[in-house]
Amino acid sequence: MLFEDDSPSHLIGIARLAASSDLLEAKRQVEYLELETRRFIGRGSGRMRSIWTINPYRGCEYGCKYCYARYAHEFMELRDPGLFERKIFAKQFRALAFRAEVRRLKLGDTVWIGTATDPYQPAERRFQITRQILEVFADERGLDLGITTKSDFVARDAALMAQIARKNKIRVHLTITTLDERLARLIEPRAPRPDLRLAAIKKLTEAGVPVSVLAHPVMPLINDSEESLDQVCAAAARNGASSFSAAPLFLKPCAAQVFLPFLEAHFPHLVGRYRERFEKAAYLKGHYPEMIAERVERIRTRHNLARRREPEWPEPFSQEPFPKDQLDLFAIPLYNAK
Ligand code: SF4
């Protein structure tokens, strides 16, 4: 274990009361472990096969009830789905080895950070692995970077991302499923409040980092009303986001193990309908996804946001694919260690 959480035994008065609240109780149960890692950059799978992925952590303290990434702990024989949010593995980071991996990428390659964990979850405040990764990318050029998070802590790196954007494409995908704080606390119990995430959009876009807002997942009869999605999209536009998208919930078995008991506790009237819809397949098909796609399109048009807006390649990467002579021009030595 890298860190023990502080004991609250010395606390008195309001601090002791606060330490007994749900949030700190949950935090107290979190274990941080160091995970030796031979390679940081992996190939995406399924529909993401064409991109490279980086996940600085395994597990995620935010504990979203619908989280599909819980499968990542199953790979480590940690089959209790709750361990995904209580046992957080911080990957051992060595800048020199990581830089060598980055140098093997090709110009124009796409790299997504945070496909199976949140790279700005609380562990990042302690270990700063995401920060160190971005510091390496700041020395690179011609890469297409995306960062997915639900954390306002992402704004810490606004200036660094702006620096990366001078020689690469970079954008942040920030997830906001609802502006209703009470609902957000239920479905994403330890993630930052929606208003904090909105403030992070503002800081990033003011620094010149494009932000796309994802209202994924859209959960039937929970956050799928036109009014709810419209509120998120309107707030995203007001704070400077350039695109907005929302896709229906999918429930793989590892996510269903947590999501269905959650429904039983908080939305018992919906359990039967969800079981019926998700019993045979993890993905919803037919009328519902079509209706949500039309709804989201209508909302986007209303707020003048794109579904997807690619940042421009900075000069001199103004065209794609890269001409051969540019490949030579930007040939980079294997190591450029500081
Ligand atoms: S923030 Fe993302 S990775 Fe973390 S629990 Fe929520 S859905 Fe899973």
Short mmCIF file of C-alpha atoms and ligand atoms in Angstrom, two decimals:
data_model
loop_
_atom_site.label_atom_id
_atom_site.label_comp_id
_atom_site.label_asym_id
_atom_site.label_seq_id
_atom_site.Cartn_x
_atom_site.Cartn_y
_atom_site.Cartn_z
CA MET A 1 0.00 0.00 0.00
CA LEU A 2 1.37 3.43 -0.85
CA PHE A 3 -0.64 5.52 1.57
CA GLU A 4 -2.77 4.96 4.62
CA ASP A 5 -5.67 7.39 4.88
CA ASP A 6 -5.43 9.76 7.82
CA SER A 7 -7.01 8.44 10.99
CA PRO A 8 -9.86 10.65 12.16
CA SER A 9 -9.26 9.70 15.81
CA HIS A 10 -7.68 13.09 16.63
CA LEU A 11 -10.64 14.98 15.24
CA ILE A 12 -13.17 16.75 17.44
CA GLY A 13 -16.49 18.53 17.03
CA ILE A 14 -17.68 19.21 13.51
CA ALA A 15 -14.57 17.61 12.02
CA ARG A 16 -15.36 14.35 13.78
CA LEU A 17 -18.94 14.53 12.56
CA ALA A 18 -17.73 15.22 9.03
CA ALA A 19 -15.32 12.31 9.24
CA SER A 20 -18.25 10.00 9.97
CA SER A 21 -20.19 11.11 6.90
CA ASP A 22 -20.75 8.68 4.04
CA LEU A 23 -18.19 10.26 1.80
CA LEU A 24 -15.29 10.08 4.24
CA GLU A 25 -16.35 6.66 5.40
CA ALA A 26 -16.09 5.52 1.82
CA LYS A 27 -12.75 7.26 1.36
CA ARG A 28 -11.41 5.66 4.50
CA GLN A 29 -12.05 2.28 2.98
CA VAL A 30 -10.09 3.01 -0.14
CA GLU A 31 -6.76 1.28 -0.52
CA TYR A 32 -4.18 2.61 -2.91
CA LEU A 33 -1.79 0.06 -4.32
CA GLU A 34 1.09 0.35 -6.68
CA LEU A 35 0.87 -1.72 -9.83
CA GLU A 36 3.96 -2.60 -11.77
CA THR A 37 3.30 -1.97 -15.45
CA ARG A 38 5.42 -3.01 -18.38
CA ARG A 39 3.53 -0.93 -20.95
CA PHE A 40 1.43 2.16 -20.40
CA ILE A 41 0.01 2.51 -23.89
CA GLY A 42 -2.37 -0.19 -25.08
CA ARG A 43 -4.51 -0.84 -28.12
CA GLY A 44 -8.22 -0.08 -27.84
CA SER A 45 -10.60 -2.96 -28.35
CA GLY A 46 -13.86 -3.42 -30.25
CA ARG A 47 -14.98 -0.18 -31.85
CA MET A 48 -11.91 1.54 -30.44
CA ARG A 49 -9.39 -0.76 -32.12
CA SER A 50 -7.92 2.04 -34.18
CA ILE A 51 -6.88 4.14 -31.20
CA TRP A 52 -4.31 3.86 -28.43
CA THR A 53 -5.43 4.01 -24.82
CA ILE A 54 -3.80 5.01 -21.56
CA ASN A 55 -5.28 4.31 -18.14
CA PRO A 56 -3.05 5.67 -15.37
CA TYR A 57 -5.06 3.86 -12.69
CA ARG A 58 -7.01 0.65 -12.32
CA GLY A 59 -10.25 1.12 -10.48
CA CYS A 60 -12.06 4.38 -9.82
CA GLU A 61 -13.09 5.89 -6.57
CA TYR A 62 -16.05 7.77 -8.05
CA GLY A 63 -18.13 4.61 -7.95
CA CYS A 64 -20.68 5.44 -10.64
CA LYS A 65 -23.51 2.94 -10.46
CA TYR A 66 -23.53 2.34 -14.21
CA CYS A 67 -19.76 2.04 -14.62
CA TYR A 68 -18.84 -0.46 -17.34
CA ALA A 69 -15.12 -0.37 -16.48
CA ARG A 70 -15.54 -2.68 -13.49
CA TYR A 71 -14.46 -5.51 -15.79
CA ALA A 72 -10.88 -4.19 -15.41
CA HIS A 73 -10.73 -5.56 -11.84
CA GLU A 74 -12.09 -8.92 -12.97
CA PHE A 75 -8.87 -9.28 -14.97
CA MET A 76 -7.04 -9.20 -11.65
CA GLU A 77 -9.32 -11.86 -10.15
CA LEU A 78 -10.99 -9.20 -8.03
CA ARG A 79 -14.54 -10.33 -8.67
CA ASP A 80 -16.42 -8.35 -6.06
CA PRO A 81 -17.60 -5.39 -8.22
CA GLY A 82 -17.34 -3.06 -5.22
CA LEU A 83 -13.57 -3.54 -5.13
CA PHE A 84 -13.31 -1.49 -8.32
CA GLU A 85 -14.01 1.61 -6.26
CA ARG A 86 -12.20 0.55 -3.07
CA LYS A 87 -8.94 -0.89 -4.34
CA ILE A 88 -7.29 1.64 -6.58
CA PHE A 89 -4.12 0.65 -8.36
CA ALA A 90 -1.75 3.42 -9.32
CA LYS A 91 0.45 2.28 -12.18
CA GLN A 92 4.15 2.62 -11.57
CA PHE A 93 5.25 5.48 -13.82
CA ARG A 94 8.76 5.84 -15.22
CA ALA A 95 9.02 8.89 -17.45
CA LEU A 96 11.93 7.56 -19.52
CA ALA A 97 10.23 4.26 -20.35
CA PHE A 98 6.95 6.04 -21.07
CA ARG A 99 8.70 8.51 -23.37
CA ALA A 100 10.16 5.58 -25.30
CA GLU A 101 6.64 4.15 -25.75
CA VAL A 102 5.35 7.51 -26.94
CA ARG A 103 8.17 7.77 -29.46
CA ARG A 104 6.96 4.56 -31.08
CA LEU A 105 3.61 6.20 -31.94
CA LYS A 106 3.18 7.49 -35.47
CA LEU A 107 2.38 11.04 -36.43
CA GLY A 108 -1.37 11.47 -36.45
CA ASP A 109 -2.02 8.56 -34.05
CA THR A 110 -4.96 8.95 -31.69
CA VAL A 111 -4.42 8.37 -27.97
CA TRP A 112 -7.25 8.43 -25.41
CA ILE A 113 -6.50 8.83 -21.74
CA GLY A 114 -9.14 7.45 -19.36
CA THR A 115 -11.08 4.75 -21.20
CA ALA A 116 -11.37 2.41 -18.19
CA THR A 117 -10.74 4.70 -15.24
CA ASP A 118 -10.99 8.38 -14.43
CA PRO A 119 -7.54 9.93 -14.87
CA TYR A 120 -8.47 12.81 -12.54
CA GLN A 121 -10.02 10.81 -9.69
CA PRO A 122 -8.79 11.60 -6.14
CA ALA A 123 -5.76 9.31 -6.56
CA GLU A 124 -4.39 11.81 -9.08
CA ARG A 125 -3.99 14.42 -6.35
CA ARG A 126 -1.60 12.02 -4.61
CA PHE A 127 0.22 10.29 -7.45
CA GLN A 128 0.02 12.82 -10.32
CA ILE A 129 0.49 10.12 -12.95
CA THR A 130 -1.82 11.84 -15.45
CA ARG A 131 0.12 15.04 -14.97
CA GLN A 132 3.42 13.26 -15.64
CA ILE A 133 1.97 11.64 -18.76
CA LEU A 134 0.89 15.03 -20.09
CA GLU A 135 4.32 16.48 -19.32
CA VAL A 136 5.82 13.87 -21.63
CA PHE A 137 3.26 14.66 -24.35
CA ALA A 138 4.13 18.34 -24.03
CA ASP A 139 7.47 17.53 -25.69
CA GLU A 140 5.81 15.65 -28.58
CA ARG A 141 4.14 16.74 -31.78
CA GLY A 142 1.61 15.52 -34.31
CA LEU A 143 -0.47 13.38 -31.93
CA ASP A 144 -4.24 13.43 -31.47
CA LEU A 145 -5.03 13.29 -27.74
CA GLY A 146 -8.34 12.92 -25.94
CA ILE A 147 -8.93 12.89 -22.19
CA THR A 148 -12.15 11.58 -20.67
CA THR A 149 -13.08 12.56 -17.14
CA LYS A 150 -15.84 13.44 -14.74
CA SER A 151 -13.60 15.53 -12.54
CA ASP A 152 -13.19 19.28 -12.24
CA PHE A 153 -9.61 18.54 -11.18
CA VAL A 154 -8.85 18.31 -14.90
CA ALA A 155 -8.68 22.12 -14.92
CA ARG A 156 -5.42 21.89 -12.96
CA ASP A 157 -3.75 20.93 -16.24
CA ALA A 158 -5.38 23.58 -18.45
CA ALA A 159 -2.11 25.45 -19.06
CA LEU A 160 -0.20 22.24 -19.76
CA MET A 161 -2.87 21.10 -22.22
CA ALA A 162 -2.75 24.48 -23.94
CA GLN A 163 0.98 23.95 -24.31
CA ILE A 164 0.40 20.47 -25.80
CA ALA A 165 -2.15 21.98 -28.21
CA ARG A 166 0.58 24.06 -29.85
CA LYS A 167 2.00 20.94 -31.50
CA ASN A 168 -0.79 18.35 -31.21
CA LYS A 169 -4.55 18.05 -31.22
CA ILE A 170 -6.00 17.79 -27.74
CA ARG A 171 -9.50 17.91 -26.31
CA VAL A 172 -11.23 17.02 -23.06
CA HIS A 173 -14.41 14.93 -22.96
CA LEU A 174 -16.19 15.88 -19.76
CA THR A 175 -19.10 13.74 -18.64
CA ILE A 176 -22.16 15.41 -17.11
CA THR A 177 -25.22 13.18 -16.91
CA THR A 178 -27.50 15.56 -15.03
CA LEU A 179 -27.48 18.99 -13.39
CA ASP A 180 -29.65 17.65 -10.58
CA GLU A 181 -27.20 17.48 -7.68
CA ARG A 182 -29.27 15.04 -5.69
CA LEU A 183 -29.55 12.64 -8.61
CA ALA A 184 -25.87 13.04 -9.45
CA ARG A 185 -24.96 12.15 -5.86
CA LEU A 186 -27.02 8.97 -6.15
CA ILE A 187 -25.72 7.73 -9.47
CA GLU A 188 -22.14 9.05 -9.26
CA PRO A 189 -21.69 9.05 -5.48
CA ARG A 190 -18.15 10.37 -5.16
CA ALA A 191 -17.72 12.31 -8.40
CA PRO A 192 -17.48 16.11 -8.27
CA ARG A 193 -20.75 18.05 -8.37
CA PRO A 194 -22.09 18.98 -11.82
CA ASP A 195 -21.59 22.71 -11.18
CA LEU A 196 -17.90 22.09 -10.44
CA ARG A 197 -17.57 20.21 -13.72
CA LEU A 198 -19.20 23.14 -15.54
CA ALA A 199 -16.70 25.51 -13.95
CA ALA A 200 -13.90 23.25 -15.22
CA ILE A 201 -15.26 23.53 -18.79
CA LYS A 202 -15.03 27.29 -18.50
CA LYS A 203 -11.44 27.20 -17.25
CA LEU A 204 -10.33 24.79 -19.95
CA THR A 205 -11.99 26.61 -22.82
CA GLU A 206 -10.69 29.96 -21.59
CA ALA A 207 -7.22 28.41 -21.72
CA GLY A 208 -7.91 27.37 -25.34
CA VAL A 209 -8.54 23.67 -24.68
CA PRO A 210 -11.64 22.41 -26.54
CA VAL A 211 -14.18 20.56 -24.41
CA SER A 212 -16.86 18.20 -25.50
CA VAL A 213 -19.63 17.35 -23.03
CA LEU A 214 -20.88 13.78 -22.85
CA ALA A 215 -24.22 13.14 -21.18
CA HIS A 216 -23.55 9.40 -21.25
CA PRO A 217 -25.19 7.28 -20.16
CA VAL A 218 -28.80 8.24 -20.80
CA MET A 219 -30.79 6.07 -18.39
CA PRO A 220 -34.43 5.42 -19.27
CA LEU A 221 -36.81 7.36 -17.00
CA ILE A 222 -33.93 8.61 -14.84
CA ASN A 223 -32.08 11.30 -16.77
CA ASP A 224 -33.51 10.92 -20.27
CA SER A 225 -36.17 13.64 -20.36
CA GLU A 226 -35.83 16.39 -22.94
CA GLU A 227 -35.76 18.91 -20.12
CA SER A 228 -32.91 17.19 -18.27
CA LEU A 229 -30.74 16.71 -21.35
CA ASP A 230 -31.51 20.22 -22.52
CA GLN A 231 -30.33 21.66 -19.20
CA VAL A 232 -27.00 19.87 -19.50
CA CYS A 233 -26.53 20.93 -23.12
CA ALA A 234 -27.48 24.55 -22.40
CA ALA A 235 -25.05 24.72 -19.48
CA ALA A 236 -22.32 23.10 -21.59
CA ALA A 237 -22.83 25.74 -24.32
CA ARG A 238 -22.90 28.60 -21.78
CA ASN A 239 -19.57 27.50 -20.38
CA GLY A 240 -17.83 27.22 -23.72
CA ALA A 241 -18.12 23.54 -24.73
CA SER A 242 -17.92 22.99 -28.48
CA SER A 243 -19.85 19.74 -28.76
CA PHE A 244 -22.43 17.66 -26.94
CA SER A 245 -23.45 14.05 -27.20
CA ALA A 246 -25.51 11.55 -25.24
CA ALA A 247 -25.94 7.83 -25.73
CA PRO A 248 -28.14 5.28 -23.95
CA LEU A 249 -26.99 3.15 -21.07
CA PHE A 250 -25.55 -0.25 -21.80
CA LEU A 251 -25.29 -2.85 -19.09
CA LYS A 252 -22.65 -5.54 -19.32
CA PRO A 253 -22.85 -8.15 -16.55
CA CYS A 254 -20.18 -6.48 -14.37
CA ALA A 255 -22.13 -3.19 -14.45
CA ALA A 256 -25.53 -4.85 -14.01
CA GLN A 257 -24.33 -6.43 -10.75
CA VAL A 258 -24.11 -2.95 -9.25
CA PHE A 259 -26.73 -1.07 -11.25
CA LEU A 260 -29.70 -3.38 -10.68
CA PRO A 261 -29.36 -3.48 -6.86
CA PHE A 262 -28.98 0.31 -6.99
CA LEU A 263 -32.28 0.54 -8.88
CA GLU A 264 -33.93 -1.75 -6.35
CA ALA A 265 -32.85 0.61 -3.57
CA HIS A 266 -33.64 3.95 -5.21
CA PHE A 267 -35.95 3.37 -8.18
CA PRO A 268 -37.79 0.13 -7.30
CA HIS A 269 -40.62 0.96 -9.73
CA LEU A 270 -38.14 0.75 -12.64
CA VAL A 271 -36.51 -2.58 -11.81
CA GLY A 272 -38.94 -4.73 -13.81
CA ARG A 273 -38.66 -2.58 -16.93
CA TYR A 274 -34.86 -2.50 -16.82
CA ARG A 275 -34.63 -6.24 -16.26
CA GLU A 276 -36.95 -6.83 -19.19
CA ARG A 277 -34.96 -4.53 -21.49
CA PHE A 278 -31.47 -5.61 -20.50
CA GLU A 279 -32.06 -9.27 -19.80
CA LYS A 280 -31.28 -10.41 -23.32
CA ALA A 281 -28.69 -7.87 -24.43
CA ALA A 282 -26.38 -5.30 -22.92
CA TYR A 283 -27.28 -2.69 -25.57
CA LEU A 284 -30.73 -1.25 -26.17
CA LYS A 285 -31.98 -1.55 -29.74
CA GLY A 286 -34.91 -0.21 -31.74
CA HIS A 287 -37.21 2.65 -30.83
CA TYR A 288 -35.53 3.90 -27.63
CA PRO A 289 -32.03 4.66 -28.97
CA GLU A 290 -33.58 6.19 -32.10
CA MET A 291 -35.83 8.41 -30.00
CA ILE A 292 -32.89 9.52 -27.83
CA ALA A 293 -30.76 10.24 -30.92
CA GLU A 294 -33.51 12.47 -32.34
CA ARG A 295 -34.01 14.18 -28.98
CA VAL A 296 -30.31 14.88 -28.60
CA GLU A 297 -30.07 16.18 -32.17
CA ARG A 298 -32.94 18.58 -31.51
CA ILE A 299 -31.31 19.82 -28.33
CA ARG A 300 -27.91 20.28 -30.00
CA THR A 301 -29.49 22.34 -32.76
CA ARG A 302 -31.28 24.47 -30.19
CA HIS A 303 -27.98 25.31 -28.50
CA ASN A 304 -25.89 25.44 -31.62
CA LEU A 305 -23.45 22.71 -30.57
CA ALA A 306 -21.91 20.09 -32.81
CA ARG A 307 -22.15 16.34 -32.22
CA ARG A 308 -18.44 16.14 -32.54
CA ARG A 309 -16.01 18.89 -33.30
CA GLU A 310 -12.48 17.96 -34.14
CA PRO A 311 -9.87 20.48 -33.08
CA GLU A 312 -7.73 21.73 -35.93
CA TRP A 313 -4.20 20.45 -36.37
CA PRO A 314 -1.92 23.27 -35.32
CA GLU A 315 0.53 24.66 -37.84
CA PRO A 316 2.55 23.12 -39.43
CA PHE A 317 0.30 20.05 -39.18
CA SER A 318 -2.40 21.72 -41.22
CA GLN A 319 -3.25 18.76 -43.41
CA GLU A 320 -4.04 15.09 -42.99
CA PRO A 321 -2.69 12.58 -43.63
CA PHE A 322 0.79 13.85 -42.99
CA PRO A 323 2.85 14.24 -46.15
CA LYS A 324 5.91 12.00 -46.26
CA ASP A 325 8.36 14.90 -46.13
CA GLN A 326 6.80 16.09 -42.87
CA LEU A 327 7.42 12.68 -41.37
CA ASP A 328 11.10 13.21 -42.03
CA LEU A 329 10.99 16.82 -40.93
CA PHE A 330 9.65 15.82 -37.54
CA ALA A 331 11.65 12.66 -37.09
CA ILE A 332 12.44 12.56 -33.40
CA PRO A 333 15.30 10.82 -31.64
CA LEU A 334 14.27 7.87 -29.51
CA TYR A 335 15.21 9.62 -26.30
CA ASN A 336 15.03 13.27 -25.53
CA ALA A 337 15.35 12.88 -21.79
CA LYS A 338 15.34 16.02 -19.72
S1 SF4 B 1 -15.87 8.10 -13.35
FE1 SF4 B 1 -15.86 6.67 -15.08
S2 SF4 B 1 -14.41 5.07 -14.50
FE2 SF4 B 1 -14.95 6.19 -12.65
S3 SF4 B 1 -16.61 5.01 -11.73
FE3 SF4 B 1 -17.50 6.65 -12.98
S4 SF4 B 1 -17.88 5.69 -14.98
FE4 SF4 B 1 -16.43 4.38 -13.86
#
